[in-house]
């Protein structure tokens, strides 16, 4: 009887190794969205002022974001960053920006425990001045997007190319 008892305990574990099983399915990631800069391409002349919008599309349940953009400060100069209407149209927000040598940090969150926004809209408006002839990208170097449960929302990013002639 001890032999039968041992087989009952050991055999299911061995069969699990020998027989194929259905793999565990990972649940899909949070609904994806796209963060992008518009215009995607821009050609200007030196000393010309221009704006670039940080936008979101196809995003669901967005509560807050933190974006760091990098660029060549010898070719373009940041003048101002203002909050876009996408979040502020929903309610009160926390909006913070910080410029360092060649980066811009933008943090924004909807205030209120259950507030979030979905769809498409402008998150921030960046005003620049072209300094001299050349070409630079404004690129996403870091992005974090969060939902109301503070879970990361998967996003695709699209940069912007600025040329000055």
Tab-separated table of N, CA, C and O in Angstrom, residues 8-100:
chain	number	residue	atom	x	y	z
A	8	UNK	N	0.786	7.381	-6.393
A	8	UNK	CA	-0.295	8.372	-6.491
A	8	UNK	C	0.269	9.781	-6.289
A	8	UNK	O	-0.127	10.729	-6.962
A	9	UNK	N	1.224	9.941	-5.404
A	9	UNK	CA	1.815	11.247	-5.117
A	9	UNK	C	2.777	11.671	-6.224
A	9	UNK	O	2.763	12.813	-6.667
A	10	UNK	N	3.646	10.772	-6.713
A	10	UNK	CA	4.715	11.103	-7.650
A	10	UNK	C	4.236	11.156	-9.093
A	10	UNK	O	4.655	12.021	-9.862
A	11	UNK	N	3.354	10.238	-9.500
A	11	UNK	CA	2.948	10.107	-10.897
A	11	UNK	C	2.354	11.389	-11.492
A	11	UNK	O	2.743	11.772	-12.589
A	12	UNK	N	1.450	12.106	-10.816
A	12	UNK	CA	0.922	13.335	-11.438
A	12	UNK	C	2.010	14.369	-11.734
A	12	UNK	O	1.966	15.038	-12.759
A	13	UNK	N	2.997	14.486	-10.862
A	13	UNK	CA	4.097	15.417	-11.101
A	13	UNK	C	4.915	15.026	-12.309
A	13	UNK	O	5.330	15.859	-13.113
A	14	UNK	N	5.170	13.722	-12.496
A	14	UNK	CA	5.929	13.237	-13.652
A	14	UNK	C	5.132	13.399	-14.932
A	14	UNK	O	5.680	13.756	-15.969
A	15	UNK	N	3.831	13.116	-14.873
A	15	UNK	CA	3.002	13.241	-16.077
A	15	UNK	C	2.949	14.685	-16.559
A	15	UNK	O	2.902	14.943	-17.754
A	16	UNK	N	2.969	15.618	-15.608
A	16	UNK	CA	2.965	17.032	-15.972
A	16	UNK	C	4.191	17.410	-16.783
A	16	UNK	O	4.148	18.282	-17.631
A	17	UNK	N	5.311	16.743	-16.535
A	17	UNK	CA	6.549	17.012	-17.276
A	17	UNK	C	6.527	16.354	-18.653
A	17	UNK	O	7.134	16.835	-19.586
A	18	UNK	N	5.834	15.204	-18.777
A	18	UNK	CA	5.839	14.438	-20.018
A	18	UNK	C	4.741	14.848	-20.985
A	18	UNK	O	4.919	14.804	-22.189
A	19	UNK	N	3.590	15.212	-20.471
A	19	UNK	CA	2.453	15.557	-21.330
A	19	UNK	C	2.420	17.060	-21.573
A	19	UNK	O	2.606	17.843	-20.646
A	20	UNK	N	2.153	17.477	-22.805
A	20	UNK	CA	2.078	18.919	-23.071
A	20	UNK	C	0.870	19.518	-22.351
A	20	UNK	O	-0.176	18.913	-22.257
A	21	UNK	N	1.058	20.709	-21.869
A	21	UNK	CA	-0.027	21.414	-21.198
A	21	UNK	C	-0.260	22.746	-21.904
A	21	UNK	O	0.591	23.242	-22.623
A	22	UNK	N	-1.398	23.306	-21.670
A	22	UNK	CA	-1.716	24.606	-22.239
A	22	UNK	C	-0.917	25.660	-21.483
A	22	UNK	O	-0.951	25.705	-20.254
A	23	UNK	N	-0.156	26.506	-22.213
A	23	UNK	CA	0.630	27.532	-21.519
A	23	UNK	C	-0.284	28.536	-20.839
A	23	UNK	O	-1.397	28.785	-21.279
A	24	UNK	N	0.216	29.108	-19.768
A	24	UNK	CA	-0.538	30.127	-19.056
A	24	UNK	C	-0.568	31.390	-19.915
A	24	UNK	O	0.459	31.856	-20.395
A	25	UNK	N	-1.733	31.916	-20.138
A	25	UNK	CA	-1.901	33.094	-20.979
A	25	UNK	C	-1.768	34.342	-20.116
A	25	UNK	O	-2.434	34.462	-19.094
A	26	UNK	N	-0.887	35.233	-20.541
A	26	UNK	CA	-0.714	36.505	-19.841
A	26	UNK	C	-1.803	37.450	-20.306
A	26	UNK	O	-2.023	37.600	-21.512
A	27	UNK	N	-2.492	38.098	-19.382
A	27	UNK	CA	-3.531	39.032	-19.807
A	27	UNK	C	-2.932	40.179	-20.609
A	27	UNK	O	-1.780	40.534	-20.406
A	28	UNK	N	-3.688	40.726	-21.548
A	28	UNK	CA	-3.150	41.816	-22.367
A	28	UNK	C	-2.799	43.017	-21.513
A	28	UNK	O	-3.370	43.233	-20.459
A	29	UNK	N	-1.831	43.790	-22.011
A	29	UNK	CA	-1.406	45.007	-21.312
A	29	UNK	C	-2.553	45.998	-21.309
A	29	UNK	O	-3.516	45.864	-22.058
A	30	UNK	N	-2.437	46.992	-20.465
A	30	UNK	CA	-3.435	48.061	-20.438
A	30	UNK	C	-3.596	48.610	-21.857
A	30	UNK	O	-2.700	48.524	-22.670
A	31	UNK	N	-4.737	49.192	-22.104
A	31	UNK	CA	-4.992	49.728	-23.439
A	31	UNK	C	-3.879	50.685	-23.844
A	31	UNK	O	-3.501	51.554	-23.088
A	32	UNK	N	-3.353	50.473	-25.032
A	32	UNK	CA	-2.218	51.265	-25.519
A	32	UNK	C	-2.692	52.617	-26.034
A	32	UNK	O	-3.853	52.800	-26.370
A	33	UNK	N	-1.765	53.522	-26.122
A	33	UNK	CA	-2.033	54.838	-26.677
A	33	UNK	C	-0.814	55.313	-27.428
A	33	UNK	O	0.205	54.630	-27.473
A	34	UNK	N	-0.914	56.491	-28.017
A	34	UNK	CA	0.197	57.069	-28.763
A	34	UNK	C	0.456	58.471	-28.226
A	34	UNK	O	-0.472	59.257	-28.075
A	35	UNK	N	1.718	58.754	-27.923
A	35	UNK	CA	2.151	60.111	-27.603
A	35	UNK	C	2.959	60.589	-28.800
A	35	UNK	O	3.829	59.868	-29.282
A	36	UNK	N	2.678	61.790	-29.278
A	36	UNK	CA	3.399	62.272	-30.449
A	36	UNK	C	3.550	63.779	-30.412
A	36	UNK	O	2.867	64.466	-29.653
A	37	UNK	N	4.489	64.242	-31.216
A	37	UNK	CA	4.747	65.673	-31.342
A	37	UNK	C	4.248	66.127	-32.705
A	37	UNK	O	4.474	65.462	-33.712
A	38	UNK	N	3.556	67.259	-32.698
A	38	UNK	CA	3.005	67.782	-33.940
A	38	UNK	C	3.393	69.240	-34.075
A	38	UNK	O	3.217	70.000	-33.112
A	39	UNK	N	3.948	69.666	-35.190
A	39	UNK	CA	4.133	68.900	-36.431
A	39	UNK	C	5.282	67.895	-36.304
A	39	UNK	O	6.206	68.083	-35.524
A	40	UNK	N	5.182	66.830	-37.107
A	40	UNK	CA	6.216	65.797	-37.105
A	40	UNK	C	7.478	66.298	-37.799
A	40	UNK	O	8.586	65.915	-37.435
A	41	UNK	N	7.318	67.147	-38.804
A	41	UNK	CA	8.444	67.733	-39.536
A	41	UNK	C	8.157	69.208	-39.754
A	41	UNK	O	7.037	69.586	-40.074
A	42	UNK	N	9.192	70.012	-39.591
A	42	UNK	CA	9.020	71.448	-39.738
A	42	UNK	C	10.302	72.040	-40.302
A	42	UNK	O	11.390	71.704	-39.856
A	43	UNK	N	10.152	72.899	-41.309
A	43	UNK	CA	11.309	73.594	-41.879
A	43	UNK	C	11.096	75.089	-41.673
A	43	UNK	O	10.040	75.616	-42.005
A	44	UNK	N	12.097	75.761	-41.097
A	44	UNK	CA	11.987	77.184	-40.811
A	44	UNK	C	13.255	77.926	-41.163
A	44	UNK	O	14.201	77.332	-41.666
A	45	UNK	N	13.259	79.199	-40.838
A	45	UNK	CA	14.453	80.028	-41.034
A	45	UNK	C	14.999	80.417	-39.659
A	45	UNK	O	14.241	80.446	-38.680
A	46	UNK	N	16.283	80.706	-39.541
A	46	UNK	CA	16.829	81.139	-38.255
A	46	UNK	C	16.060	82.346	-37.710
A	46	UNK	O	15.572	83.181	-38.470
A	47	UNK	N	15.933	82.413	-36.408
A	47	UNK	CA	15.214	83.454	-35.657
A	47	UNK	C	13.698	83.327	-35.735
A	47	UNK	O	12.990	84.164	-35.185
A	48	UNK	N	13.195	82.293	-36.370
A	48	UNK	CA	11.749	82.112	-36.488
A	48	UNK	C	11.207	81.427	-35.231
A	48	UNK	O	11.788	80.468	-34.731
A	49	UNK	N	10.076	81.925	-34.719
A	49	UNK	CA	9.392	81.303	-33.586
A	49	UNK	C	8.462	80.214	-34.112
A	49	UNK	O	7.880	80.352	-35.200
A	50	UNK	N	8.300	79.148	-33.321
A	50	UNK	CA	7.404	78.063	-33.723
A	50	UNK	C	6.903	77.328	-32.483
A	50	UNK	O	7.472	77.463	-31.393
A	51	UNK	N	5.817	76.597	-32.642
A	51	UNK	CA	5.286	75.795	-31.545
A	51	UNK	C	5.218	74.331	-31.961
A	51	UNK	O	5.048	74.012	-33.139
A	52	UNK	N	5.366	73.483	-30.977
A	52	UNK	CA	5.215	72.044	-31.145
A	52	UNK	C	4.241	71.592	-30.064
A	52	UNK	O	4.371	71.986	-28.905
A	53	UNK	N	3.266	70.788	-30.452
A	53	UNK	CA	2.285	70.297	-29.490
A	53	UNK	C	2.607	68.860	-29.103
A	53	UNK	O	2.896	68.035	-29.966
A	54	UNK	N	2.551	68.588	-27.800
A	54	UNK	CA	2.639	67.226	-27.282
A	54	UNK	C	1.208	66.718	-27.231
A	54	UNK	O	0.371	67.317	-26.545
A	55	UNK	N	0.937	65.646	-27.975
A	55	UNK	CA	-0.432	65.167	-28.098
A	55	UNK	C	-0.524	63.695	-27.722
A	55	UNK	O	0.464	62.967	-27.780
A	56	UNK	N	-1.736	63.293	-27.385
A	56	UNK	CA	-2.041	61.888	-27.113
A	56	UNK	C	-3.209	61.490	-27.997
A	56	UNK	O	-4.088	62.302	-28.284
A	57	UNK	N	-3.208	60.239	-28.444
A	57	UNK	CA	-4.337	59.699	-29.188
A	57	UNK	C	-4.523	58.240	-28.813
A	57	UNK	O	-3.582	57.586	-28.356
A	58	UNK	N	-5.714	57.768	-29.010
A	58	UNK	CA	-6.071	56.368	-28.725
A	58	UNK	C	-5.697	55.963	-27.307
A	58	UNK	O	-5.306	54.827	-27.062
A	59	UNK	N	-5.819	56.870	-26.369
A	59	UNK	CA	-5.433	56.581	-24.990
A	59	UNK	C	-6.695	56.416	-24.147
A	59	UNK	O	-7.699	57.068	-24.393
A	60	UNK	N	-6.637	55.513	-23.185
A	60	UNK	CA	-7.792	55.224	-22.354
A	60	UNK	C	-7.419	55.335	-20.882
A	60	UNK	O	-6.382	54.831	-20.464
A	61	UNK	N	-8.265	56.007	-20.119
A	61	UNK	CA	-8.136	56.080	-18.661
A	61	UNK	C	-6.826	56.742	-18.219
A	61	UNK	O	-6.204	56.318	-17.256
A	62	UNK	N	-6.405	57.791	-18.912
A	62	UNK	CA	-5.160	58.491	-18.576
A	62	UNK	C	-5.393	59.408	-17.379
A	62	UNK	O	-6.234	60.287	-17.404
A	63	UNK	N	-4.611	59.187	-16.330
A	63	UNK	CA	-4.700	59.974	-15.098
A	63	UNK	C	-3.562	60.984	-15.011
A	63	UNK	O	-3.733	62.089	-14.520
A	64	UNK	N	-2.367	60.577	-15.490
A	64	UNK	CA	-1.224	61.467	-15.416
A	64	UNK	C	-0.094	60.982	-16.302
A	64	UNK	O	-0.092	59.840	-16.756
A	65	UNK	N	0.842	61.875	-16.551
A	65	UNK	CA	1.991	61.514	-17.374
A	65	UNK	C	3.214	62.305	-16.939
A	65	UNK	O	3.108	63.370	-16.339
A	66	UNK	N	4.367	61.753	-17.253
A	66	UNK	CA	5.646	62.427	-17.074
A	66	UNK	C	6.443	62.175	-18.351
A	66	UNK	O	6.650	61.017	-18.738
A	67	UNK	N	6.833	63.240	-19.013
A	67	UNK	CA	7.533	63.132	-20.293
A	67	UNK	C	8.806	63.973	-20.224
A	67	UNK	O	8.773	65.109	-19.759
A	68	UNK	N	9.906	63.401	-20.685
A	68	UNK	CA	11.138	64.166	-20.851
A	68	UNK	C	11.460	64.178	-22.335
A	68	UNK	O	11.539	63.116	-22.969
A	69	UNK	N	11.605	65.379	-22.877
A	69	UNK	CA	11.932	65.565	-24.289
A	69	UNK	C	13.345	66.111	-24.386
A	69	UNK	O	13.744	66.959	-23.592
A	70	UNK	N	14.098	65.633	-25.373
A	70	UNK	CA	15.458	66.151	-25.573
A	70	UNK	C	15.565	66.782	-26.954
A	70	UNK	O	14.840	66.411	-27.878
A	71	UNK	N	16.490	67.746	-27.073
A	71	UNK	CA	16.694	68.485	-28.318
A	71	UNK	C	18.070	69.132	-28.271
A	71	UNK	O	18.737	69.127	-27.237
A	72	UNK	N	18.499	69.707	-29.387
A	72	UNK	CA	19.800	70.375	-29.459
A	72	UNK	C	19.616	71.866	-29.143
A	72	UNK	O	19.082	72.615	-29.968
A	73	UNK	N	20.046	72.316	-27.957
A	73	UNK	CA	19.828	73.718	-27.566
A	73	UNK	C	20.698	74.715	-28.327
A	73	UNK	O	20.497	75.919	-28.195
A	74	UNK	N	21.640	74.232	-29.146
A	74	UNK	CA	22.412	75.164	-29.970
A	74	UNK	C	21.635	75.545	-31.230
A	74	UNK	O	21.968	76.520	-31.886
A	75	UNK	N	20.589	74.758	-31.555
A	75	UNK	CA	19.802	75.027	-32.763
A	75	UNK	C	18.428	75.619	-32.472
A	75	UNK	O	17.914	76.401	-33.270
A	76	UNK	N	17.827	75.221	-31.349
A	76	UNK	CA	16.522	75.777	-30.973
A	76	UNK	C	16.539	76.128	-29.495
A	76	UNK	O	17.222	75.504	-28.695
A	77	UNK	N	15.774	77.144	-29.145
A	77	UNK	CA	15.714	77.620	-27.770
A	77	UNK	C	14.265	77.547	-27.281
A	77	UNK	O	13.361	78.077	-27.935
A	78	UNK	N	14.065	76.901	-26.148
A	78	UNK	CA	12.733	76.812	-25.555
A	78	UNK	C	12.355	78.158	-24.958
A	78	UNK	O	13.121	78.753	-24.199
A	79	UNK	N	11.172	78.651	-25.290
A	79	UNK	CA	10.686	79.922	-24.758
A	79	UNK	C	9.663	79.704	-23.641
A	79	UNK	O	9.693	80.385	-22.624
A	80	UNK	N	8.760	78.733	-23.857
A	80	UNK	CA	7.674	78.547	-22.895
A	80	UNK	C	7.027	77.184	-23.101
A	80	UNK	O	6.986	76.662	-24.215
A	81	UNK	N	6.507	76.622	-22.006
A	81	UNK	CA	5.706	75.394	-22.065
A	81	UNK	C	4.406	75.696	-21.347
A	81	UNK	O	4.413	76.155	-20.195
A	82	UNK	N	3.285	75.464	-22.016
A	82	UNK	CA	1.980	75.689	-21.393
A	82	UNK	C	1.161	74.404	-21.453
A	82	UNK	O	1.355	73.566	-22.337
A	83	UNK	N	0.265	74.296	-20.511
A	83	UNK	CA	-0.600	73.121	-20.472
A	83	UNK	C	-1.610	73.175	-21.604
A	83	UNK	O	-2.205	74.217	-21.874
A	84	UNK	N	-1.800	72.046	-22.263
A	84	UNK	CA	-2.809	71.950	-23.315
A	84	UNK	C	-4.184	71.723	-22.706
A	84	UNK	O	-4.312	71.450	-21.503
A	85	UNK	N	-5.226	71.789	-23.512
A	85	UNK	CA	-6.594	71.690	-22.997
A	85	UNK	C	-7.074	70.266	-22.686
A	85	UNK	O	-8.117	70.094	-22.068
A	86	UNK	N	-6.317	69.235	-23.089
A	86	UNK	CA	-6.806	67.858	-22.927
A	86	UNK	C	-7.117	67.535	-21.466
A	86	UNK	O	-8.194	67.043	-21.153
A	87	UNK	N	-6.207	67.807	-20.543
A	87	UNK	CA	-6.432	67.532	-19.123
A	87	UNK	C	-7.271	68.618	-18.473
A	87	UNK	O	-8.195	68.339	-17.727
A	88	UNK	N	-6.912	69.880	-18.730
A	88	UNK	CA	-7.568	70.985	-18.028
A	88	UNK	C	-9.062	71.072	-18.345
A	88	UNK	O	-9.830	71.602	-17.551
A	89	UNK	N	-9.496	70.526	-19.470
A	89	UNK	CA	-10.921	70.537	-19.803
A	89	UNK	C	-11.707	69.564	-18.917
A	89	UNK	O	-12.923	69.674	-18.800
A	90	UNK	N	-11.014	68.634	-18.282
A	90	UNK	CA	-11.667	67.611	-17.451
A	90	UNK	C	-11.807	68.051	-15.987
A	90	UNK	O	-12.682	67.585	-15.284
A	91	UNK	N	-10.902	68.928	-15.531
A	91	UNK	CA	-10.958	69.354	-14.137
A	91	UNK	C	-9.648	69.995	-13.713
A	91	UNK	O	-8.830	70.385	-14.539
A	92	UNK	N	-9.442	70.085	-12.411
A	92	UNK	CA	-8.214	70.679	-11.873
A	92	UNK	C	-7.035	69.745	-12.135
A	92	UNK	O	-7.175	68.528	-12.108
A	93	UNK	N	-5.873	70.374	-12.386
A	93	UNK	CA	-4.683	69.599	-12.721
A	93	UNK	C	-3.474	70.069	-11.929
A	93	UNK	O	-3.466	71.167	-11.378
A	94	UNK	N	-2.480	69.216	-11.902
A	94	UNK	CA	-1.142	69.575	-11.448
A	94	UNK	C	-0.293	69.606	-12.703
A	94	UNK	O	-0.220	68.608	-13.423
A	95	UNK	N	0.332	70.750	-13.001
A	95	UNK	CA	1.150	70.895	-14.206
A	95	UNK	C	2.494	71.463	-13.802
A	95	UNK	O	2.557	72.510	-13.152
A	96	UNK	N	3.571	70.782	-14.167
A	96	UNK	CA	4.919	71.179	-13.773
A	96	UNK	C	5.868	70.981	-14.943
A	96	UNK	O	5.781	69.963	-15.650
A	97	UNK	N	6.757	71.952	-15.149
A	97	UNK	CA	7.790	71.810	-16.178
A	97	UNK	C	9.138	72.212	-15.608
A	97	UNK	O	9.207	73.050	-14.704
A	98	UNK	N	10.167	71.616	-16.149
A	98	UNK	CA	11.527	71.974	-15.745
A	98	UNK	C	12.427	71.818	-16.959
A	98	UNK	O	12.437	70.770	-17.607
A	99	UNK	N	13.162	72.875	-17.249
A	99	UNK	CA	14.096	72.850	-18.382
A	99	UNK	C	15.516	72.706	-17.843
A	99	UNK	O	15.910	73.405	-16.919
A	100	UNK	N	16.247	71.790	-18.413
A	100	UNK	CA	17.675	71.634	-18.138
A	100	UNK	C	18.380	71.620	-19.476
A	100	UNK	O	17.751	71.412	-20.503
